[in-house]
Short mmCIF file of C-alpha atoms and ligand atoms in Angstrom, two decimals:
data_model
loop_
_atom_site.label_atom_id
_atom_site.label_comp_id
_atom_site.label_asym_id
_atom_site.label_seq_id
_atom_site.Cartn_x
_atom_site.Cartn_y
_atom_site.Cartn_z
CA UNK A 46 -15.29 -1.66 -11.15
CA UNK A 47 -11.74 -0.53 -11.92
CA UNK A 48 -10.74 2.50 -9.85
CA UNK A 49 -8.29 5.26 -10.85
CA UNK A 50 -5.10 5.16 -8.76
CA UNK A 51 -3.85 8.53 -7.47
CA UNK A 52 -0.33 9.45 -8.56
CA UNK A 53 2.37 11.09 -6.44
CA UNK A 54 2.58 14.02 -5.63
CA UNK A 55 -1.24 14.07 -5.21
CA UNK A 56 -1.70 15.48 -1.67
CA UNK A 57 -4.45 12.96 -0.91
CA UNK A 58 -1.71 10.29 -0.79
CA UNK A 59 -0.08 12.18 2.07
CA UNK A 60 -3.09 12.29 4.43
CA UNK A 61 -3.63 10.02 7.43
CA UNK A 62 -6.63 7.74 6.80
CA UNK A 63 -9.55 7.44 9.24
CA UNK A 64 -10.62 4.14 10.87
CA UNK A 65 -13.52 2.22 9.32
CA UNK A 66 -16.25 2.52 11.98
CA UNK A 67 -18.85 0.32 10.25
CA UNK A 68 -18.53 -2.17 7.37
CA UNK A 69 -21.37 -0.94 5.15
CA UNK A 70 -22.36 -2.30 1.71
CA UNK A 71 -20.42 0.64 0.26
CA UNK A 72 -17.26 -0.48 2.11
CA UNK A 73 -17.75 -4.02 0.79
CA UNK A 74 -18.11 -2.65 -2.74
CA UNK A 75 -15.00 -0.49 -2.28
CA UNK A 76 -13.02 -3.54 -1.12
CA UNK A 77 -14.19 -5.53 -4.15
CA UNK A 78 -13.25 -2.68 -6.49
CA UNK A 79 -9.84 -2.38 -4.83
CA UNK A 80 -9.21 -6.11 -5.34
CA UNK A 81 -10.23 -5.88 -9.00
CA UNK A 82 -8.02 -2.83 -9.48
CA UNK A 83 -5.03 -4.43 -7.70
CA UNK A 84 -5.26 -7.55 -9.89
CA UNK A 85 -5.77 -5.54 -13.07
CA UNK A 86 -2.56 -3.62 -12.33
CA UNK A 87 -0.60 -6.77 -11.35
CA UNK A 88 -0.18 -5.34 -7.88
CA UNK A 89 0.26 -7.37 -4.72
CA UNK A 90 -1.34 -4.80 -2.48
CA UNK A 91 -3.51 -1.68 -2.55
CA UNK A 92 -4.59 0.78 0.16
CA UNK A 93 -7.83 2.83 0.08
CA UNK A 94 -6.03 6.23 0.08
CA UNK A 95 -4.48 5.23 -3.28
CA UNK A 96 -7.96 5.26 -4.82
CA UNK A 97 -8.83 8.53 -3.11
CA UNK A 98 -10.68 7.10 -0.08
CA UNK A 99 -9.08 8.20 3.24
CA UNK A 100 -10.09 5.02 5.14
CA UNK A 101 -7.96 2.37 6.88
CA UNK A 102 -8.72 -0.45 4.41
CA UNK A 103 -6.07 -2.57 2.65
CA UNK A 104 -6.16 -5.49 0.22
CA UNK A 105 -3.15 -7.77 -0.24
CA UNK A 106 -2.45 -10.83 -2.39
CA UNK A 107 1.23 -11.70 -2.76
CA UNK A 108 0.51 -14.95 -4.64
CA UNK A 109 0.95 -13.08 -7.92
CA UNK A 110 -1.15 -12.40 -11.02
CA UNK A 111 -1.07 -16.05 -12.19
CA UNK A 112 -2.32 -17.49 -8.90
CA UNK A 113 -4.42 -14.90 -7.07
CA UNK A 114 -5.06 -17.41 -4.31
CA UNK A 115 -3.99 -15.60 -1.14
CA UNK A 116 -6.31 -12.59 -0.89
CA UNK A 117 -6.42 -10.72 2.44
CA UNK A 118 -8.85 -7.87 3.03
CA UNK A 119 -7.73 -5.96 6.12
CA UNK A 120 -9.99 -3.44 7.91
CA UNK A 121 -8.21 -1.13 10.39
CA UNK A 122 -4.96 -3.17 10.25
CA UNK A 123 -2.31 -2.76 12.98
CA UNK A 124 1.26 -4.08 12.73
CA UNK A 125 3.65 -5.21 15.43
CA UNK A 126 7.11 -5.30 13.85
CA UNK A 127 10.08 -7.36 14.96
CA UNK A 128 13.28 -8.95 13.70
CA UNK A 129 16.15 -7.43 11.82
CA UNK A 130 15.83 -4.65 9.25
CA UNK A 131 16.34 -5.83 5.70
CA UNK A 132 16.37 -4.15 2.29
CA UNK A 133 13.86 -5.01 -0.41
CA UNK A 134 13.30 -3.53 -3.87
CA UNK A 135 9.94 -1.75 -3.84
CA UNK A 136 7.67 -0.09 -6.36
CA UNK A 137 4.30 1.58 -5.92
CA UNK A 138 1.20 1.83 -8.08
CA UNK A 139 1.06 5.51 -7.04
CA UNK A 140 4.66 6.26 -8.05
CA UNK A 141 4.93 5.12 -11.64
CA UNK A 142 8.16 3.77 -13.18
CA UNK A 143 10.27 4.10 -10.07
CA UNK A 144 11.78 1.37 -7.89
CA UNK A 145 14.13 1.68 -4.94
CA UNK A 146 15.54 -0.43 -2.13
CA UNK A 147 13.72 0.20 1.15
CA UNK A 148 14.57 -1.04 4.66
CA UNK A 149 11.73 -2.94 6.33
CA UNK A 150 11.51 -5.10 9.47
CA UNK A 151 11.74 -8.84 8.86
CA UNK A 152 8.58 -9.89 10.71
CA UNK A 153 5.12 -8.33 11.13
CA UNK A 154 2.26 -9.52 13.31
CA UNK A 155 -0.85 -8.27 11.55
CA UNK A 156 -4.10 -7.66 13.46
CA UNK A 157 -7.20 -6.41 11.68
CA UNK A 158 -10.91 -6.96 11.18
CA UNK A 159 -12.41 -8.79 8.22
CA UNK A 160 -15.43 -7.50 6.30
CA UNK A 161 -17.75 -9.29 8.75
CA UNK A 162 -16.22 -7.37 11.66
CA UNK A 163 -14.41 -10.44 13.04
CA UNK A 164 -10.90 -9.96 14.41
CA UNK A 165 -8.14 -11.66 12.39
CA UNK A 166 -4.41 -11.96 12.96
CA UNK A 167 -1.47 -13.61 11.25
CA UNK A 168 2.31 -13.55 11.39
CA UNK A 169 4.01 -12.37 8.22
CA UNK A 170 7.55 -12.67 6.97
CA UNK A 171 9.21 -12.28 3.58
CA UNK A 172 7.27 -10.43 0.88
CA UNK A 173 4.04 -10.53 2.92
CA UNK A 174 5.75 -8.63 5.76
CA UNK A 175 7.18 -6.10 3.30
CA UNK A 176 3.81 -5.62 1.59
CA UNK A 177 1.96 -5.23 4.91
CA UNK A 178 4.40 -2.49 5.96
CA UNK A 179 4.14 -0.80 2.53
CA UNK A 180 0.32 -0.79 2.64
CA UNK A 181 0.02 0.30 6.28
CA UNK A 182 2.43 3.14 5.49
CA UNK A 183 -0.12 4.31 2.88
CA UNK A 184 -2.77 4.53 5.65
CA UNK A 185 -0.52 7.04 7.44
CA UNK A 186 0.22 9.07 4.31
CA UNK A 187 3.73 7.59 4.04
CA UNK A 188 5.10 6.45 0.65
CA UNK A 189 8.06 4.11 0.07
CA UNK A 190 9.94 7.10 -1.38
CA UNK A 191 9.82 8.70 2.08
CA UNK A 192 12.27 5.99 3.17
CA UNK A 193 14.93 6.63 0.49
CA UNK A 194 17.97 8.87 0.81
CA UNK A 195 17.58 12.65 0.52
CA UNK A 196 19.70 12.66 -2.63
CA UNK A 197 17.65 9.93 -4.35
CA UNK A 198 14.43 11.72 -3.38
CA UNK A 199 15.69 15.03 -4.78
CA UNK A 200 16.60 13.28 -8.03
CA UNK A 201 13.15 11.66 -8.23
CA UNK A 202 11.31 14.92 -7.48
CA UNK A 203 13.43 16.73 -10.08
CA UNK A 204 12.58 14.04 -12.67
CA UNK A 205 8.85 14.25 -11.88
CA UNK A 206 8.84 18.08 -11.93
CA UNK A 207 10.55 18.01 -15.34
CA UNK A 208 7.96 15.51 -16.62
CA UNK A 209 5.09 17.65 -15.25
CA UNK A 210 6.39 20.89 -16.84
CA UNK A 211 6.92 19.12 -20.20
CA UNK A 212 3.17 18.31 -20.36
O1 K2U B 491 0.72 -0.21 -2.58
C1 K2U B 491 1.07 -0.35 -3.74
O2 K2U B 491 1.40 0.60 -4.46
C2 K2U B 491 1.15 -1.73 -4.30
C3 K2U B 491 2.54 -2.21 -4.40
C4 K2U B 491 2.81 -2.99 -3.14
C5 K2U B 491 4.21 -3.43 -2.89
C6 K2U B 491 5.28 -2.79 -3.43
C7 K2U B 491 6.57 -3.24 -3.16
C8 K2U B 491 6.80 -4.31 -2.33
C9 K2U B 491 5.73 -4.93 -1.80
C10 K2U B 491 4.45 -4.48 -2.06
C11 K2U B 491 2.54 -2.88 -5.76
O3 K2U B 491 2.20 -4.17 -5.69
S1 K2U B 491 3.84 -2.42 -6.78
C12 K2U B 491 4.16 -3.66 -7.89
C13 K2U B 491 5.00 -4.74 -7.28
C14 K2U B 491 4.61 -6.03 -7.40
C15 K2U B 491 5.40 -7.04 -6.85
C16 K2U B 491 6.56 -6.74 -6.17
C17 K2U B 491 6.94 -5.43 -6.05
C18 K2U B 491 6.17 -4.41 -6.61
ZN1 ZN B 492 2.26 1.81 -2.78
#
């Protein structure tokens, strides 16, 4: 089922998510709905807080809307970052029509559980490393716009406030 994606500045996007303590049928259904929603929105990642569920669950597939062949469902993911910091243009399904360059670490070792409770780990670089950092930020209530300059953030907030008051 397609899920509605919360939009900034919804306060639920700013909360720290709780660990998944048991992978229940409901969690499996949530993961499946998140995957469907991510693909429907041509996203390459989606975190549970973005669909209003404050749990540490992330889905990622950087292979793109035409391939959809590299799906990763990460339960309670943890990142170990390394390498240089590099800038990448980011967007967010919870911050419509806004993109900005964000500094991320080059490499990320990802450790998580799969939906069967087995431990999984992989080393990520490139877009996968960027996406893993973007999604794990969501689990801590951090958005990519929290990494931009104060001036750019003030300009964005002013634009969004204007849009909201015009409604
Ligand atoms: O978490 C989200 O909002 C999904 C983002 C994840 C993401 C954004 C930027 C860089 C890496 C990952 C969406 O996929 S936003 C759409 C998008 C798609 C491809 C590349 C950049 C942004
Ligand atoms: Zn996002």
